[in-house]
XYZ file of C-alpha atoms in Angstrom:
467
model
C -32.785 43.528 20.713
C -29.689 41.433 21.113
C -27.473 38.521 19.768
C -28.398 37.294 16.033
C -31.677 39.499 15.556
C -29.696 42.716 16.258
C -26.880 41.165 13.239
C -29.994 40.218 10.645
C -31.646 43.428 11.732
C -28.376 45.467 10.892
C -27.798 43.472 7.627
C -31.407 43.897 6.943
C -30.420 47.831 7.319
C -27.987 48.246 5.074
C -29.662 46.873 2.564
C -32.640 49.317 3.091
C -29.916 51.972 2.651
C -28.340 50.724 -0.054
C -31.988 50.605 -2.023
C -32.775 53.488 -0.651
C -29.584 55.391 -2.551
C -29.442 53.165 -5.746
C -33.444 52.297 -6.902
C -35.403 54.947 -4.894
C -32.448 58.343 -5.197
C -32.904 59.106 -2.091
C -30.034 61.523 -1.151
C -27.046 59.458 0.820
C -27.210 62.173 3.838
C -30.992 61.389 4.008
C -30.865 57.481 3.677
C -27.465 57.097 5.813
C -29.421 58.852 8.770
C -33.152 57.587 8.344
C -31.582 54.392 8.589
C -29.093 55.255 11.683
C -32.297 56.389 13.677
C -34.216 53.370 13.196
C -31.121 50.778 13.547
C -30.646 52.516 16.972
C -34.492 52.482 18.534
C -34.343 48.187 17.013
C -30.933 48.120 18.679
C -32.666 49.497 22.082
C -30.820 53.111 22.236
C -33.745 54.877 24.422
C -36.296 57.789 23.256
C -34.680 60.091 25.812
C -31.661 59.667 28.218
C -32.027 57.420 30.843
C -29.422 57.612 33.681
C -25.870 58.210 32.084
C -27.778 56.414 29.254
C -27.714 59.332 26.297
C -31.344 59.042 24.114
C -31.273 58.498 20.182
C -31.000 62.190 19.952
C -27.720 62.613 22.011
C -26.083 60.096 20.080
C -27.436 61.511 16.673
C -25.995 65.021 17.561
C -22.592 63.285 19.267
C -22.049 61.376 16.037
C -22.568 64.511 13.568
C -21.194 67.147 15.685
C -17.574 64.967 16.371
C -17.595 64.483 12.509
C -17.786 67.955 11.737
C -15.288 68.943 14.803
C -12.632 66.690 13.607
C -12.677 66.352 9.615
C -14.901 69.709 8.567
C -12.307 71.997 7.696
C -9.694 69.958 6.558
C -12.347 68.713 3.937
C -12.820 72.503 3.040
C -9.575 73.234 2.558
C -8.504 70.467 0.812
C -11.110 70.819 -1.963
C -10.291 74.737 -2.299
C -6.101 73.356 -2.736
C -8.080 71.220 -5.424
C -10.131 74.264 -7.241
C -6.849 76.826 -6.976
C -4.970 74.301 -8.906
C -7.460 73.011 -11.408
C -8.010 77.215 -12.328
C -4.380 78.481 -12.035
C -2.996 75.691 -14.935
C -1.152 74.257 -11.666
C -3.186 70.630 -12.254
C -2.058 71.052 -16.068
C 1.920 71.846 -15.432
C 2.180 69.135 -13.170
C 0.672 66.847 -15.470
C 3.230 68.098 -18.410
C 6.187 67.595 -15.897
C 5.224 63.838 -15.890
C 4.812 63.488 -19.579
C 8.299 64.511 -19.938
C 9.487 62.472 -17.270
C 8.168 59.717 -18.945
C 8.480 60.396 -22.236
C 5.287 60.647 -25.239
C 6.784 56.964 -26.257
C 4.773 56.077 -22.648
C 1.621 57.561 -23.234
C -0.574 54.970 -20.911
C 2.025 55.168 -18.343
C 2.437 59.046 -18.186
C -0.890 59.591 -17.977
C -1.686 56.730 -15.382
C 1.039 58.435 -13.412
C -0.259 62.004 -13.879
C -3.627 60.962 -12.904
C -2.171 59.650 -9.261
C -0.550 62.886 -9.112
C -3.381 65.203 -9.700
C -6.445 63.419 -7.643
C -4.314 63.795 -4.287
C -6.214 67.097 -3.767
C -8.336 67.262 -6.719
C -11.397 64.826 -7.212
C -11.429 62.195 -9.608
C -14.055 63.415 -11.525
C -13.379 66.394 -11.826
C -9.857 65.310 -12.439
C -10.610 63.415 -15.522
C -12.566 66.557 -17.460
C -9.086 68.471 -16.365
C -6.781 66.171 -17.756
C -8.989 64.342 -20.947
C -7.711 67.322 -23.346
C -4.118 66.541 -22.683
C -5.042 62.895 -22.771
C -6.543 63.539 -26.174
C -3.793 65.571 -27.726
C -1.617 62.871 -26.782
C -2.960 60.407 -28.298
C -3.592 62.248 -31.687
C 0.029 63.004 -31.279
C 1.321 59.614 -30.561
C -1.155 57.392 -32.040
C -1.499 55.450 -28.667
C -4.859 53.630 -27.907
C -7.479 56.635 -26.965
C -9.078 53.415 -24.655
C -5.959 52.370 -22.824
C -5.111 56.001 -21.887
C -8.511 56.674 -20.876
C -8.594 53.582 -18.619
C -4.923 54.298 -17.161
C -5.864 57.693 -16.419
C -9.096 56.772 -15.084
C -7.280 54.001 -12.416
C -4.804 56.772 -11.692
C -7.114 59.467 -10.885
C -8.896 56.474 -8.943
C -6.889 55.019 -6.785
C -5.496 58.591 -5.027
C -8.844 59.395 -5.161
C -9.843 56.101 -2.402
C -6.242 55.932 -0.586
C -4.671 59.527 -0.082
C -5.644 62.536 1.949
C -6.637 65.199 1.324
C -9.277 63.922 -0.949
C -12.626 63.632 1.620
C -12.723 60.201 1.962
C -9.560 58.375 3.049
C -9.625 61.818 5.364
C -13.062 60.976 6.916
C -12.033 57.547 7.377
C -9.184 57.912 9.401
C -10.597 60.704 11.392
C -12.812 57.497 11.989
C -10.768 55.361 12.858
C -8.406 56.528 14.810
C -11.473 58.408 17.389
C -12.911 55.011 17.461
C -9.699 53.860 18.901
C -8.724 57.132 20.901
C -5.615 58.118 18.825
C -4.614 61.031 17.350
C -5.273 60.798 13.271
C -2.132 60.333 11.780
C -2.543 61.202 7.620
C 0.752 61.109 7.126
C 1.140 57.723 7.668
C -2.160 56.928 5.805
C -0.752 58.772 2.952
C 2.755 56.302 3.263
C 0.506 53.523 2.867
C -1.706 54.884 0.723
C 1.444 55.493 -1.393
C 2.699 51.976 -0.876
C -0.424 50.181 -1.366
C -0.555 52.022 -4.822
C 2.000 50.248 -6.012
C 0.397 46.399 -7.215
C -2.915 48.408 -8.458
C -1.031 50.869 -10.757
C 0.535 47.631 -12.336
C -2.590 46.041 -12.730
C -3.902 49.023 -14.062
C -1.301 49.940 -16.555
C -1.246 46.352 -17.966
C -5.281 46.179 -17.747
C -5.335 49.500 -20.038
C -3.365 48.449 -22.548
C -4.983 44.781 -22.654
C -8.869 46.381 -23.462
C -7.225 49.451 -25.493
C -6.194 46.867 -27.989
C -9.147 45.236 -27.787
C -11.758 48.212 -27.965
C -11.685 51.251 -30.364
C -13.344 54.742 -29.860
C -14.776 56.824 -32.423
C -12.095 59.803 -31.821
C -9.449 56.843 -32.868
C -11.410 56.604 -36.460
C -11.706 59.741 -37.002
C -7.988 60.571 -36.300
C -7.049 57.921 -38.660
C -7.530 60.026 -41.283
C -5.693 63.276 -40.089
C -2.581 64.411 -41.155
C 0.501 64.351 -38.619
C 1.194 68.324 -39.089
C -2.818 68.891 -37.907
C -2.654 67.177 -34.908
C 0.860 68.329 -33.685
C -0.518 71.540 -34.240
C -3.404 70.575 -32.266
C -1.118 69.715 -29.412
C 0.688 73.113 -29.308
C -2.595 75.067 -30.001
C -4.120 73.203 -26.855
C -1.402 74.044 -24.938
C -1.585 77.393 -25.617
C -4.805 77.707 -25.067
C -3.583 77.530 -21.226
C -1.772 81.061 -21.629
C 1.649 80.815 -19.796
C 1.216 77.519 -17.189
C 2.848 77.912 -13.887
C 6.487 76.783 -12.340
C 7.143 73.337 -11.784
C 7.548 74.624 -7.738
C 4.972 76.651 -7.388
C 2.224 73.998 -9.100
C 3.458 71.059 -6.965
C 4.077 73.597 -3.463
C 0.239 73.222 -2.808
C 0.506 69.290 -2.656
C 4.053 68.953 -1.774
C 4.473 71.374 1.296
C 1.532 70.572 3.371
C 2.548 66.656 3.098
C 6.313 67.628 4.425
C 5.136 69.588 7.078
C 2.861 66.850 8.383
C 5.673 64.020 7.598
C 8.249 65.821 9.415
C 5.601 67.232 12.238
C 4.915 63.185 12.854
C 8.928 62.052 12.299
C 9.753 64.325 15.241
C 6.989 63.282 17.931
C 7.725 59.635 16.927
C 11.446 60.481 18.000
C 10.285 62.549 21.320
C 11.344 65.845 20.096
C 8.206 67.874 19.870
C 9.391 71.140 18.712
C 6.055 73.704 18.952
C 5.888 75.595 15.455
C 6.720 71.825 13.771
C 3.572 70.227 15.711
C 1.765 73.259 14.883
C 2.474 73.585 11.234
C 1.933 69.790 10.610
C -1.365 69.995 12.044
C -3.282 68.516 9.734
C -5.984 71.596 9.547
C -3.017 73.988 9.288
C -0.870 71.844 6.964
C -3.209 72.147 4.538
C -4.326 75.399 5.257
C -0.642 76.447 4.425
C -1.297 74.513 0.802
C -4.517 76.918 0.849
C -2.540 79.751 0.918
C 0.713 78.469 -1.697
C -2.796 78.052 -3.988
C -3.693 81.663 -3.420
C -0.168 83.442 -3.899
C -0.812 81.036 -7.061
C -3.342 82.195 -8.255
C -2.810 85.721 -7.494
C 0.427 86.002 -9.545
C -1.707 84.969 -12.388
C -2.507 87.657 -15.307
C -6.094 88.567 -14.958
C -8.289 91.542 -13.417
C -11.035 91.119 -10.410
C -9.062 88.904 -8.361
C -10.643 89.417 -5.221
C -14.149 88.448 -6.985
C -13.129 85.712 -9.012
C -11.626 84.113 -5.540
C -14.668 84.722 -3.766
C -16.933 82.684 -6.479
C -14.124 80.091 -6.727
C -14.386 79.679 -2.864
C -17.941 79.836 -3.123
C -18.079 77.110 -5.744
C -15.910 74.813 -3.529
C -18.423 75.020 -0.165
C -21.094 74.395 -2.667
C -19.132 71.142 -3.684
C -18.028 70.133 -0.207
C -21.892 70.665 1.299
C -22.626 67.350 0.206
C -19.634 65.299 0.898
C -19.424 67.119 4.617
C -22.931 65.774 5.288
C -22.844 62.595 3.987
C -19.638 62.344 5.947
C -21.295 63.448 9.065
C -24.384 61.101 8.363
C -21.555 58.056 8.268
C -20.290 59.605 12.004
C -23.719 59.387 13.098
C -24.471 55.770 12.221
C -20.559 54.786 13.815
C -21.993 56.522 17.292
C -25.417 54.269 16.573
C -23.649 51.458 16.244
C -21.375 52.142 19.125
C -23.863 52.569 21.295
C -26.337 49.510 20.738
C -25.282 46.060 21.757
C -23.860 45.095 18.457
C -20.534 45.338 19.420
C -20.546 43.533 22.368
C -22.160 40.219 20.517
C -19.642 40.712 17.769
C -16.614 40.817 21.133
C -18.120 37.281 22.061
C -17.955 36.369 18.561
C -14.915 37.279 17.702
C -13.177 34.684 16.222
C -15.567 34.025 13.583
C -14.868 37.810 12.103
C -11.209 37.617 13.307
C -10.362 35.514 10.802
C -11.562 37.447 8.344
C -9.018 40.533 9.378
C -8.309 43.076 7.017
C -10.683 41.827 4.194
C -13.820 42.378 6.550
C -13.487 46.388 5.235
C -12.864 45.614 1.780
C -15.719 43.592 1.473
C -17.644 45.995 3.259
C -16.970 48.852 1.509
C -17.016 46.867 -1.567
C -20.307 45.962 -1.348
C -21.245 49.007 -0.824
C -19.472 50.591 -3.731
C -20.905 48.253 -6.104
C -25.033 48.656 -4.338
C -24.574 52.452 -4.161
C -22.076 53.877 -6.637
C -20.547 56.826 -4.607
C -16.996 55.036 -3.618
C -17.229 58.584 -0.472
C -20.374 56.991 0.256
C -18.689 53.368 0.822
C -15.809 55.075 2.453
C -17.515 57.211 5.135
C -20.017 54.334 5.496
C -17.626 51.373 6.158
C -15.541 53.594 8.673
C -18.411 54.154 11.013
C -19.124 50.641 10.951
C -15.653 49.626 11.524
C -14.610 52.044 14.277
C -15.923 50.177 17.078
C -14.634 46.635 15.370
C -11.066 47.698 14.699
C -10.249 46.049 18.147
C -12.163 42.755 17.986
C -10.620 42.497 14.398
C -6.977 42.528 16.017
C -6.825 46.228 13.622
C -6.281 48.245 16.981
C -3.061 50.277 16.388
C -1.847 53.322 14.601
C -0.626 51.505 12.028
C -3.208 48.845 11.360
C -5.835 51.644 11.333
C -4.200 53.339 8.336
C -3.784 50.348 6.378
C -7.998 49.441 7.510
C -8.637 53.002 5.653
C -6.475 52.121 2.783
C -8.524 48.392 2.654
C -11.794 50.301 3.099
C -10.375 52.537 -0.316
C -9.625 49.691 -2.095
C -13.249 48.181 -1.698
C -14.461 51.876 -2.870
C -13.028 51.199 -5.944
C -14.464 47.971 -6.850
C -16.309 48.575 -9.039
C -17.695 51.461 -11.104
C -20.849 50.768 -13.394
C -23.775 52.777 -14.094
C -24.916 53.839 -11.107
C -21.533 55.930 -10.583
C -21.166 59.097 -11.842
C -17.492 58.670 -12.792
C -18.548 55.703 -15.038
C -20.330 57.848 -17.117
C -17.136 60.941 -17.043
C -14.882 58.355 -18.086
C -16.857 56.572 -20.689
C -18.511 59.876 -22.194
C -15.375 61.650 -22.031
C -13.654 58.449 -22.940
C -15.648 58.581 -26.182
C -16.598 54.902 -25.470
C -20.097 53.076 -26.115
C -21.599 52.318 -22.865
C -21.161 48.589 -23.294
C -17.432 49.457 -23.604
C -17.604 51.574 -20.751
C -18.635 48.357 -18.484
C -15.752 46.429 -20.190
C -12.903 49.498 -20.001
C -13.943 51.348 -16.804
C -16.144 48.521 -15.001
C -14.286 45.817 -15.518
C -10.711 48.057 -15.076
C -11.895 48.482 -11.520
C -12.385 45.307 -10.666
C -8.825 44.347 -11.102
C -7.623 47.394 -10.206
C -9.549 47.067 -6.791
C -8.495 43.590 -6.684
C -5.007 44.107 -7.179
C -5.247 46.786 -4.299
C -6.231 44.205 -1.908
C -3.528 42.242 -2.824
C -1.513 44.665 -2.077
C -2.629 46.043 0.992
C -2.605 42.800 2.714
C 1.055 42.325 2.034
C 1.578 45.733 3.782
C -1.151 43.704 6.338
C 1.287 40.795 6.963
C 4.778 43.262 7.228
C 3.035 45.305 9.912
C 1.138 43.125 11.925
């Protein structure tokens, strides 16, 4: 099958998928590759190989095993950076070091701005438990809208979460990408634009939050109403203290900081010719953050507490069970790329060009938008959309270094629009949020739609500097 069929057949498969995930739960791994095997037998991929023609089951394996070689361990180690720092107080210091920055006067911003900080290695999710009880104290502190600094630490915690390594996605996207186009990955410059591209949605965000936190009140905000101001400072210092002794300012943000100089200064020097061999080897993406694995550890170690050997083993063992998933769904998105690749969709698309051409860099964000919003998991839409795009980045005039990293920041910024029910973090922000559901959809829902939209805004500026 060729030409128009192959496109309604395709469009006809993602929509499969996308029910498949959203009405019938049918786990993404499972859906993303049931789908990828039948695309690829209607796209004419043969049984077994023919010639120098691989068979539906060389391509399966080629897709999931170049996944795994290229993106597997950095995914690991990334979410263990994630767990050392959520249990060593490291997530909780550097969170503190921003509300003084800031000042308590800026609750909504401080807590916008600690949420970017904290979701570069630690999920968003997961994030948002982490940080809520600092979020709370604040507010009883301050008297700031319990709504607004919900939604401003939910869009913080959400846009790192879609744009900057090493969370999974923006990682598996690149790793994409750039094999799609034969070029080494370069995260360090997706995380400068994931960096630069947060700019317009952090503005959008922080005026969004205060906008429907004056608007919509949460029980916790009646309730505190009626407390006196000595309770809930002592609250504040109780919950702090809770914590036992937090760690340095250094040695919380090493784990983040270090691994992203290495690979900055690892890619400054081979951009200037001067390869020096530890540099290149330390900035290594794998061993960069490998080296924020091990900052984590001494971490952790230095802590007060007995059994450290065993508590690191069931930390370590909690994190594989968490990354499972995500690696496999990740692979699953590799496998329907190779599918994809290897039918004669791409070709037809090549003749066709123009049409999609003009779409450019909003091609991805509507992708991956549409795919957020069908399926709910924005890793999902991320891994997803990058296996489609990796054999279009050419036709779509998105064929260089730098126009791949902004495509996996576009592809992010889709991933985040827009959160309802059938996302888990909708329901961690508006539970923990202390919101009704139908103020959920108008907080969080409705917060990532012009967060998202604001991101797209923003990366195609970065689009029109670069091209």
């Amino acid at each position: 099958m060729t030409g128009i069929p192959l496109m309604i057949a395709f469009v006809i498969a993602i929509i499969v998928m996308i029910v498949a995930i959203s009405k019938y739960h049918v786990h993404p791994f499972l859906s993303i590759l049931g789908v990828s095997v039948i695309f690829g037998l209607i796209g004419g991929i043969p049984l077994v190989k023919v010639g120098k023609t691989p068979g539906i089951a060389d391509v399966i394996s080629a897709g999931f095993a170049g996944t795994f070689n290229s993106i597997g361990i950095v995914i690991i180690m990334g979410a263990l950076v994630g767990t050392l720092l959520e249990k060593t107080g490291a997530a909780l210091k550097m969170a503190d070091c921003v509300v003084k920055l800031v000042g308590k006067n800026n609750t909504s911003l401080a807590v916008l701005i600690m949420g970017w900080i904290v979701s570069i290695p630690v999920f968003c999710d997961s994030g948002f438990v982490i940080l809520n009880p600092i979020r709370k104290a604040l507010v009883r502190r301050t008297h700031a809208s319990g709504v607004a600094t919900a939604v401003a630490m939910s869009m913080g915690l959400y846009i790192t979460h879609c744009f900057i390594p090493p969370t999974p996605g923006p990682i598996a996207a690149a790793n994409t990408l750039y094999e799609g186009l034969h070029m080494e990955t370069n995260l360090i410059l997706v995380i400068g634009m994931g960096a630069a591209a947060s700019i317009l949605p952090m503005i959008a965000a922080y005026c969004y939050a205060n906008y429907i936190g004056s608007r919509i009140k949460t029980k916790e905000e009646k309730a505190m109403a009626a407390a006196g101001e000595a309770a809930t400072a002592m609250s504040y210092e109780e919950l702090m203290a809770s914590y036992g002794e937090l760690p340095g300012a250094f040695m919380s943000f090493a784990p983040i900081v270090v691994p992203i100089i290495l690979m900055a200064l690892s890619s400054a020097l081979s951009m200037a010719g001067n390869k020096i061999a530890i540099i290149t080897f330390l900035g290594t993406p794998i061993v960069a953050i490998t080296v924020g694995v091990i900052l984590g550890v001494l971490l952790f170690v230095s802590r007060p507490g007995e059994k450290k050997a065993q508590t690191f083993y069931e930390l370590t063992n909690e994190t594989l069970k968490i990354c499972g998933p995500i690696l496999f769904i990740t692979a699953a998105g590799g496998v329907l790329g190779k599918i994809i690749a290897s039918t004669n969709m791409v070709a037809f698309i090549k003749a066709n060009s123009q049409t999609l051409a003009g779409l450019g860099i909003f091609f991805p964000f509507l992708l991956s938008a549409i795919l957020k919003t069908a399926q709910g998991s924005s890793t999902v839409a991320i891994t997803t959309t990058a296996g489609i795009m990796a054999p279009l980045m050419t036709t779509l005039g998105l064929g260089t270094s730098t126009m791949a990293a902004i495509t996996v920041i576009a592809i992010g910024a889709g991933a985040m629009t827009v959160s309802h029910a059938n996302d888990s973090y909708f329901w961690v922000v508006t539970n923990f949020g202390d919101m009704e559901v139908e103020d959920g959809y108008k907080a969080q829902t409705m917060g990532t739609l012009v967060t998202g939209l604001a991101a797209i805004v923003n990366v195609f500026i970065l689009y029109l500097i670069f091209k």
